[in-house]
JSON list of C-alpha atoms in Angstrom, two decimals:
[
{"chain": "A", "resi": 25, "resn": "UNK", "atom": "CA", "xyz": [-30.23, -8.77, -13.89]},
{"chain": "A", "resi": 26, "resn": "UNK", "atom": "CA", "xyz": [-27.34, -7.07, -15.61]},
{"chain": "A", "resi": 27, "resn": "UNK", "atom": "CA", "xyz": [-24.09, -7.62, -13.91]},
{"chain": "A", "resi": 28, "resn": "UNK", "atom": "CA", "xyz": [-23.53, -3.57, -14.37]},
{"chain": "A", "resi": 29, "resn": "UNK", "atom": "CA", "xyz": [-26.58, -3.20, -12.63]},
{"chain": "A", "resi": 30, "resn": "UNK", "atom": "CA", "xyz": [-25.76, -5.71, -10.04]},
{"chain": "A", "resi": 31, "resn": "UNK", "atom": "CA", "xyz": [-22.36, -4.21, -9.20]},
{"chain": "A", "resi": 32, "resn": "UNK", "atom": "CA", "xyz": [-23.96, -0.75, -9.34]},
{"chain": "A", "resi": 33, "resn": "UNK", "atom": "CA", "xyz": [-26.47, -1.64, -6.53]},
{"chain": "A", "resi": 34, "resn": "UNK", "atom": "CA", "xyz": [-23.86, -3.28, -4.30]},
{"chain": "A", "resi": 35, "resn": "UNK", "atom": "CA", "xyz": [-21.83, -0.19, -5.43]},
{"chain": "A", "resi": 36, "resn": "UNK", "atom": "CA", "xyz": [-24.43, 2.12, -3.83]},
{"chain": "A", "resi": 37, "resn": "UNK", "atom": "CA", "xyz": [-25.06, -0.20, -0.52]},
{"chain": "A", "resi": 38, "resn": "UNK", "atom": "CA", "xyz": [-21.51, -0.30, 0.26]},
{"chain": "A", "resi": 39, "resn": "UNK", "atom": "CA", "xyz": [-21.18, 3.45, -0.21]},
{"chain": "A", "resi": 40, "resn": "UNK", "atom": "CA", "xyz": [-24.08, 3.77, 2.27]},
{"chain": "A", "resi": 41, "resn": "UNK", "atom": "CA", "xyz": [-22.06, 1.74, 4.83]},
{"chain": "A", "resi": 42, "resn": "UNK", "atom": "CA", "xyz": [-18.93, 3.55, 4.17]},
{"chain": "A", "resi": 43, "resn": "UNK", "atom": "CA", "xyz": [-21.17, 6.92, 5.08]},
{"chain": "A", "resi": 44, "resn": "UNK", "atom": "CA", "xyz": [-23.04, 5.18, 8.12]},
{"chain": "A", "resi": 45, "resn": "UNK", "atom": "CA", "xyz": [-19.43, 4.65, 9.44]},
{"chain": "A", "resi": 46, "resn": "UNK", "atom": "CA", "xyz": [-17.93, 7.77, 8.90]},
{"chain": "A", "resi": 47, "resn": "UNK", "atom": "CA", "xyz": [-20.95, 9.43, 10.47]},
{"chain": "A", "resi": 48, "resn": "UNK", "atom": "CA", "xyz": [-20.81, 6.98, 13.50]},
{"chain": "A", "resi": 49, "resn": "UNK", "atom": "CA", "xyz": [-17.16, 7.72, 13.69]},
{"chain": "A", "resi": 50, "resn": "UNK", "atom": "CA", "xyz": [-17.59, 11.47, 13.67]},
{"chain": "A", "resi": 51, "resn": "UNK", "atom": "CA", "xyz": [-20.32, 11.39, 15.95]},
{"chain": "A", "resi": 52, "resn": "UNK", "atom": "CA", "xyz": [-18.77, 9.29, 18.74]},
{"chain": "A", "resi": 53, "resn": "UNK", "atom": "CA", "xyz": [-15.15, 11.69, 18.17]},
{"chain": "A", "resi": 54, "resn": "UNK", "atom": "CA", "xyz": [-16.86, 14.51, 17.98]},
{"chain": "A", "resi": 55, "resn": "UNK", "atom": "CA", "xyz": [-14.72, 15.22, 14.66]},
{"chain": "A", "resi": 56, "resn": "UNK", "atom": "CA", "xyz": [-15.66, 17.37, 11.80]},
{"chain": "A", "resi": 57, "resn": "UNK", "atom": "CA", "xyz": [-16.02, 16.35, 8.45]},
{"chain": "A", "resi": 58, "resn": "UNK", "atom": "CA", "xyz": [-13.53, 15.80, 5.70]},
{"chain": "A", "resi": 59, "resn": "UNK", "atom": "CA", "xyz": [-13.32, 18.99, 3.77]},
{"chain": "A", "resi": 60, "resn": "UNK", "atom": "CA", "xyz": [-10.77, 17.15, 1.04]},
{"chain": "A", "resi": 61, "resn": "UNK", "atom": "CA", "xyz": [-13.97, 16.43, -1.27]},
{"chain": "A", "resi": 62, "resn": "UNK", "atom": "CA", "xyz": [-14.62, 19.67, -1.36]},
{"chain": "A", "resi": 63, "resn": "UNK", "atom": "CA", "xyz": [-11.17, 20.87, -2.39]},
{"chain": "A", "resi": 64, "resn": "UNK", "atom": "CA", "xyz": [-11.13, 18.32, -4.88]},
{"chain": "A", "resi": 65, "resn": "UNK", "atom": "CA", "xyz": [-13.86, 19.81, -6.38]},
{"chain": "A", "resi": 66, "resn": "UNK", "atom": "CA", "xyz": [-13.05, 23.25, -6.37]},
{"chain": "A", "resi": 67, "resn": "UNK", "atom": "CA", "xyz": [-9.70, 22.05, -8.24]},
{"chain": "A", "resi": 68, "resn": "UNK", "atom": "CA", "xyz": [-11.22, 19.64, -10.59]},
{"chain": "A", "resi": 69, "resn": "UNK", "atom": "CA", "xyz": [-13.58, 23.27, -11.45]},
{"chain": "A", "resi": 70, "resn": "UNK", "atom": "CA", "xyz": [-10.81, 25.39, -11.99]},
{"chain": "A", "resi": 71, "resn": "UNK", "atom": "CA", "xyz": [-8.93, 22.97, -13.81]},
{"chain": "A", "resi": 72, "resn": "UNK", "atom": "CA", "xyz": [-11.78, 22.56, -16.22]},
{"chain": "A", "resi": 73, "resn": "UNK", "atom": "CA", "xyz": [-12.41, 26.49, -15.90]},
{"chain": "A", "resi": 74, "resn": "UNK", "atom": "CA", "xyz": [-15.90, 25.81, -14.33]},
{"chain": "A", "resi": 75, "resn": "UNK", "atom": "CA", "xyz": [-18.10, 28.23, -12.14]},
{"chain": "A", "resi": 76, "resn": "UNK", "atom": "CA", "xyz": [-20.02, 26.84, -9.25]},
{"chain": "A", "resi": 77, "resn": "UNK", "atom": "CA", "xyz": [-21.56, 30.15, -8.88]},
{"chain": "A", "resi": 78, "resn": "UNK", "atom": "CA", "xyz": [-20.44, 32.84, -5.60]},
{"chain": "A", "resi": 79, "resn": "UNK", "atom": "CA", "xyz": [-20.30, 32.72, -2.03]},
{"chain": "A", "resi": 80, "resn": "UNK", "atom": "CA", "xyz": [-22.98, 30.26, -0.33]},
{"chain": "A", "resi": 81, "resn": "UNK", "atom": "CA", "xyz": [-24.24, 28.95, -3.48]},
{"chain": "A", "resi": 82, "resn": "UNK", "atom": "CA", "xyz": [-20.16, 28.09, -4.88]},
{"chain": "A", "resi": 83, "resn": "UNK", "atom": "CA", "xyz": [-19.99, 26.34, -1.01]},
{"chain": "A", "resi": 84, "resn": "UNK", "atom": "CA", "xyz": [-22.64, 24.37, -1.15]},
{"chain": "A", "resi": 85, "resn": "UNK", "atom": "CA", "xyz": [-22.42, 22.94, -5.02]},
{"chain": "A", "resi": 86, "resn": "UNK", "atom": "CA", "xyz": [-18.87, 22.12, -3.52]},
{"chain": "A", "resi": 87, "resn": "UNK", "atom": "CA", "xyz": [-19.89, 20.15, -0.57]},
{"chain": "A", "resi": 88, "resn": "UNK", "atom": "CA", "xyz": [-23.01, 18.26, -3.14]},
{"chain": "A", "resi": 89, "resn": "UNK", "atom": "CA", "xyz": [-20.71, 17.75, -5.58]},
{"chain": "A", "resi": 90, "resn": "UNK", "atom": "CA", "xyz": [-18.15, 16.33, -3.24]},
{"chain": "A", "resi": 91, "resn": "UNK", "atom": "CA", "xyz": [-20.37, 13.63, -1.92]},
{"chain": "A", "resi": 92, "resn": "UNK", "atom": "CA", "xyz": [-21.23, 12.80, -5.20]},
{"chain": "A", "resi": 93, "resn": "UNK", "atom": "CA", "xyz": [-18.01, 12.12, -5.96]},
{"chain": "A", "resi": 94, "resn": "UNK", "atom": "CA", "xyz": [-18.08, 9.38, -3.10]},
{"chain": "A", "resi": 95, "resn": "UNK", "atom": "CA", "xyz": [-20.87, 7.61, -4.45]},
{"chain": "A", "resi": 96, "resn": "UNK", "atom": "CA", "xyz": [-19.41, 7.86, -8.07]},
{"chain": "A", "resi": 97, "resn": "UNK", "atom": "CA", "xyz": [-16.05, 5.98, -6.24]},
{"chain": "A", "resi": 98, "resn": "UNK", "atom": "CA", "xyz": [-18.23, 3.84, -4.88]},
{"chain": "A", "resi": 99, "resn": "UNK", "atom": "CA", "xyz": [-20.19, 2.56, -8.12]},
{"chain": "A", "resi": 100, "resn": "UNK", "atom": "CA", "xyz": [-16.66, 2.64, -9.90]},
{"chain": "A", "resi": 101, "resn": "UNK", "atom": "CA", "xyz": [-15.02, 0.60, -7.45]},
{"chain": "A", "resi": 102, "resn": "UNK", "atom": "CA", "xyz": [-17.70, -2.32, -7.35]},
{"chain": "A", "resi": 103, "resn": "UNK", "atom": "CA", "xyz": [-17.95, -1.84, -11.11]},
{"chain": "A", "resi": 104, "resn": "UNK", "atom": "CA", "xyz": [-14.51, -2.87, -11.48]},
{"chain": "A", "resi": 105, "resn": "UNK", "atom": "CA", "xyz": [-14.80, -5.58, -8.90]},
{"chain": "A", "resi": 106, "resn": "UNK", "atom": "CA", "xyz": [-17.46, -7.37, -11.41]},
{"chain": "A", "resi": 107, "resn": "UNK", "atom": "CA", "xyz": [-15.21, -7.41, -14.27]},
{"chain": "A", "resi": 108, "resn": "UNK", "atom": "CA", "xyz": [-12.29, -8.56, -12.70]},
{"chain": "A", "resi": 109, "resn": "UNK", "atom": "CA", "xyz": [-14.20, -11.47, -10.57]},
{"chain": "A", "resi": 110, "resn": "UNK", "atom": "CA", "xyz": [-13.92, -14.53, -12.10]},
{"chain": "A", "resi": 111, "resn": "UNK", "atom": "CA", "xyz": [-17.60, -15.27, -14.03]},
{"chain": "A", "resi": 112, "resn": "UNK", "atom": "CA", "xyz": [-19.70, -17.98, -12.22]},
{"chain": "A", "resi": 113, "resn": "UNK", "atom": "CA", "xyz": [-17.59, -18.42, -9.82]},
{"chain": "A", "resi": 114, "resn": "UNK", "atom": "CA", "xyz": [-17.71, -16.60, -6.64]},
{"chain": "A", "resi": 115, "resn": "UNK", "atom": "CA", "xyz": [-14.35, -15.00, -4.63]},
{"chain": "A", "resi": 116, "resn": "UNK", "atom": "CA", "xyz": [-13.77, -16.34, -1.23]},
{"chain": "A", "resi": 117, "resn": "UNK", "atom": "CA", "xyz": [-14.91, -13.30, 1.23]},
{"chain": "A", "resi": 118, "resn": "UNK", "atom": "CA", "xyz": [-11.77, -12.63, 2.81]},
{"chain": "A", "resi": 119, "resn": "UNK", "atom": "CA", "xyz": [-10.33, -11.74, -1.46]},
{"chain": "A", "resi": 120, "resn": "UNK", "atom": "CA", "xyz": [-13.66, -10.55, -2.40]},
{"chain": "A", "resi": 121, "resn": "UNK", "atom": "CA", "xyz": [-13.94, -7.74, 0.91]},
{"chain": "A", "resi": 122, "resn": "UNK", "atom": "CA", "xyz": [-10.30, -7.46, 0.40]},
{"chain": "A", "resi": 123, "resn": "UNK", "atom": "CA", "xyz": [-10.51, -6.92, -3.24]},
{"chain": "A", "resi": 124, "resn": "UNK", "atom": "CA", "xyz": [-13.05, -4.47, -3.22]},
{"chain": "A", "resi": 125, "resn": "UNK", "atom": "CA", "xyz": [-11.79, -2.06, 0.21]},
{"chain": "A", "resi": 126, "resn": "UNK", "atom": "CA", "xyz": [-8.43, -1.68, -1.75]},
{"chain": "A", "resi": 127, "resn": "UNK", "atom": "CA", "xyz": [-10.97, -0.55, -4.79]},
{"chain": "A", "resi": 128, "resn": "UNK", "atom": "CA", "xyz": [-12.21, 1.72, -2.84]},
{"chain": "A", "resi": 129, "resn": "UNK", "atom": "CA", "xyz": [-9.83, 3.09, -1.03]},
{"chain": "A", "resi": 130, "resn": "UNK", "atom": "CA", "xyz": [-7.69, 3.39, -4.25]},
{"chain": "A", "resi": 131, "resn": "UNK", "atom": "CA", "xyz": [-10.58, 5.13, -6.16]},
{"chain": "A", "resi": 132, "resn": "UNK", "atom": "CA", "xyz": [-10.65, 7.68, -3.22]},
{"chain": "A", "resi": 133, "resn": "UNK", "atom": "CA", "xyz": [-7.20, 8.47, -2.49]},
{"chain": "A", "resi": 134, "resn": "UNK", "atom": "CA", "xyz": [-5.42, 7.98, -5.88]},
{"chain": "A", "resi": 135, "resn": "UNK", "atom": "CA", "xyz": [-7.27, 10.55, -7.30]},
{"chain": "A", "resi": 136, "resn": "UNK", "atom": "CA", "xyz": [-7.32, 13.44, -4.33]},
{"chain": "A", "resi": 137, "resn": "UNK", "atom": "CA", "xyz": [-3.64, 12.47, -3.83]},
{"chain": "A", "resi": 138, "resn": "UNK", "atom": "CA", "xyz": [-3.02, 13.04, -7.55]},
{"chain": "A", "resi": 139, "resn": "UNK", "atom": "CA", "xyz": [-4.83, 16.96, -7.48]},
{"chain": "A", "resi": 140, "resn": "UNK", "atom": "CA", "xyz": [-2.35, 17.54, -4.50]},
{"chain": "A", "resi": 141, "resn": "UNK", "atom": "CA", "xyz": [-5.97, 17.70, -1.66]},
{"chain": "A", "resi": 142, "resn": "UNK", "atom": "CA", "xyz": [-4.39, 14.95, 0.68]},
{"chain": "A", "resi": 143, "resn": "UNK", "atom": "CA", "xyz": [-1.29, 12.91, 0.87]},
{"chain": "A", "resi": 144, "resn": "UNK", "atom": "CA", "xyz": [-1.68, 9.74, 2.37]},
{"chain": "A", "resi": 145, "resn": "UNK", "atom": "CA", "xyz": [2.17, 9.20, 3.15]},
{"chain": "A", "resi": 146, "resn": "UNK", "atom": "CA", "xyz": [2.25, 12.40, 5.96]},
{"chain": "A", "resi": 147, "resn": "UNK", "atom": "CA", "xyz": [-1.25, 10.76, 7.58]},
{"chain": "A", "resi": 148, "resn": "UNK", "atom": "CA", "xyz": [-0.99, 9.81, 11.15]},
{"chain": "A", "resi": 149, "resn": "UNK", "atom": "CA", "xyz": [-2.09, 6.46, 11.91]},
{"chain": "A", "resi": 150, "resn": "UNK", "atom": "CA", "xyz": [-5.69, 8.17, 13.16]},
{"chain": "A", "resi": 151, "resn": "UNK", "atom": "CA", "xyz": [-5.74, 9.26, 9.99]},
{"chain": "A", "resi": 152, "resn": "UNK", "atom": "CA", "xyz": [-5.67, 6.13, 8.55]},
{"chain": "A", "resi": 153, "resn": "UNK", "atom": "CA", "xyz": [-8.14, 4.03, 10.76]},
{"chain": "A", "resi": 154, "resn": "UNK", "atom": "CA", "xyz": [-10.80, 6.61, 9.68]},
{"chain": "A", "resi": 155, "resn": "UNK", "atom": "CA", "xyz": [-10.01, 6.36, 6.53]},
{"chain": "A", "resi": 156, "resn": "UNK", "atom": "CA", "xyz": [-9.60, 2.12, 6.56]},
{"chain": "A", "resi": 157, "resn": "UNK", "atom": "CA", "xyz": [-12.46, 1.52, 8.24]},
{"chain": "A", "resi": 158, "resn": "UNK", "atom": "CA", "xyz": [-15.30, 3.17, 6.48]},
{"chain": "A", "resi": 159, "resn": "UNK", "atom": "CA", "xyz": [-13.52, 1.33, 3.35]},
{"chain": "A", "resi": 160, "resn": "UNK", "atom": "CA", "xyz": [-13.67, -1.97, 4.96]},
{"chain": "A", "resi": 161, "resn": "UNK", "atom": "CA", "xyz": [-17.73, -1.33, 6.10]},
{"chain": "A", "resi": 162, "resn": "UNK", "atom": "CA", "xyz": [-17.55, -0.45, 2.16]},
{"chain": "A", "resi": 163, "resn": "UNK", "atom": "CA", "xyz": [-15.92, -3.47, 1.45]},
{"chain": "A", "resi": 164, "resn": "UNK", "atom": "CA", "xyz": [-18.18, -6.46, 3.20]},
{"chain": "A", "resi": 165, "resn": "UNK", "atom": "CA", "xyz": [-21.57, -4.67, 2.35]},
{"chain": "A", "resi": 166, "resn": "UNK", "atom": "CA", "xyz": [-20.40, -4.26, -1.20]},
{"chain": "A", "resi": 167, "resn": "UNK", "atom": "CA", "xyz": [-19.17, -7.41, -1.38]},
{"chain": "A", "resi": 168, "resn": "UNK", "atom": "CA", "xyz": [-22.47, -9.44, 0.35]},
{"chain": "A", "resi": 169, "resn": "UNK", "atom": "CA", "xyz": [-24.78, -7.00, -1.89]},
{"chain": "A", "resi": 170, "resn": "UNK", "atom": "CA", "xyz": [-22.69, -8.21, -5.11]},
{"chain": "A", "resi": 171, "resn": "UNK", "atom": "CA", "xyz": [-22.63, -12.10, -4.35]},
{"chain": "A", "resi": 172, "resn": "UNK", "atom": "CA", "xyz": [-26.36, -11.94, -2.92]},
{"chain": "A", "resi": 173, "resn": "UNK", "atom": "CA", "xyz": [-27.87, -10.36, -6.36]},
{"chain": "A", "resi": 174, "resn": "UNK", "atom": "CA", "xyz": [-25.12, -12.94, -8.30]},
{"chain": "A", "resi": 175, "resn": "UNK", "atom": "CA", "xyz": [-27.10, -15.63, -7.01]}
]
């Protein structure tokens, strides 16, 4: 198998763990979802002048198209983990989870940082556990998926 492929399909298993513990976490807090996808999306449309449609429809291409965008950060991030891992040689776990949560959590705040939805630096520190981590559940499944289809 492809080592695209491979990193594509740990890619998508850690992105799955990432959701199963953000739904866990909003479950036992009772907490509402992120709406910063969403905004992300509705900016990334008007900056490339793009209609989602009106009303309910507009709302709910925005909340699709904002989980898609996790999944997309999710196959980008272990993407980039392949082809900066050493070939043939496998990371020790603690680099190799490491490696790929900051991925992760790079590829989803850089970018909604950068189109002004969130800024990291006035999050309290609940803020960032819920964000951390999902990332890290990201992290080790990503990570076991990538080294268990590498061997």
């Amino acid at each position: 198998m492809h080592t695209v492929v491979k990193s594509l399909i740990a890619g998508a298993a850690g992105t799955s763990a990432l959701n199963i513990a953000t739904y866990l976490d909003m479950a036992i807090r009772a907490r509402g979802a992120s709406s910063t996808p969403q905004q992300a999306v509705e900016k990334l449309t008007d900056l490339a002048d793009v209609s989602l449609g009106a009303g309910e429809q507009a709302e709910n291409r925005k909340e699709a198209l904002g989980s898609l965008l996790g999944y997309a950060t999710g196959a980008g991030a272990a993407l980039c983990y392949s082809l900066l891992a050493p070939p043939g040689r496998r990371l020790p776990w603690p680099v190799g989870v490491s490696a790929l949560t900051a991925l992760a959590m790079t590829g989803s705040n850089a970018p909604l940082t950068a189109l002004g939805t969130t800024n990291p630096r006035e999050w309290p520190p609940s803020a960032w556990i819920s964000d951390a981590v999902p990332h890290l559940a990201y992290g080790i499944t990503a990570y076991v998926a990538y080294e268990l289809l590498r061997s």
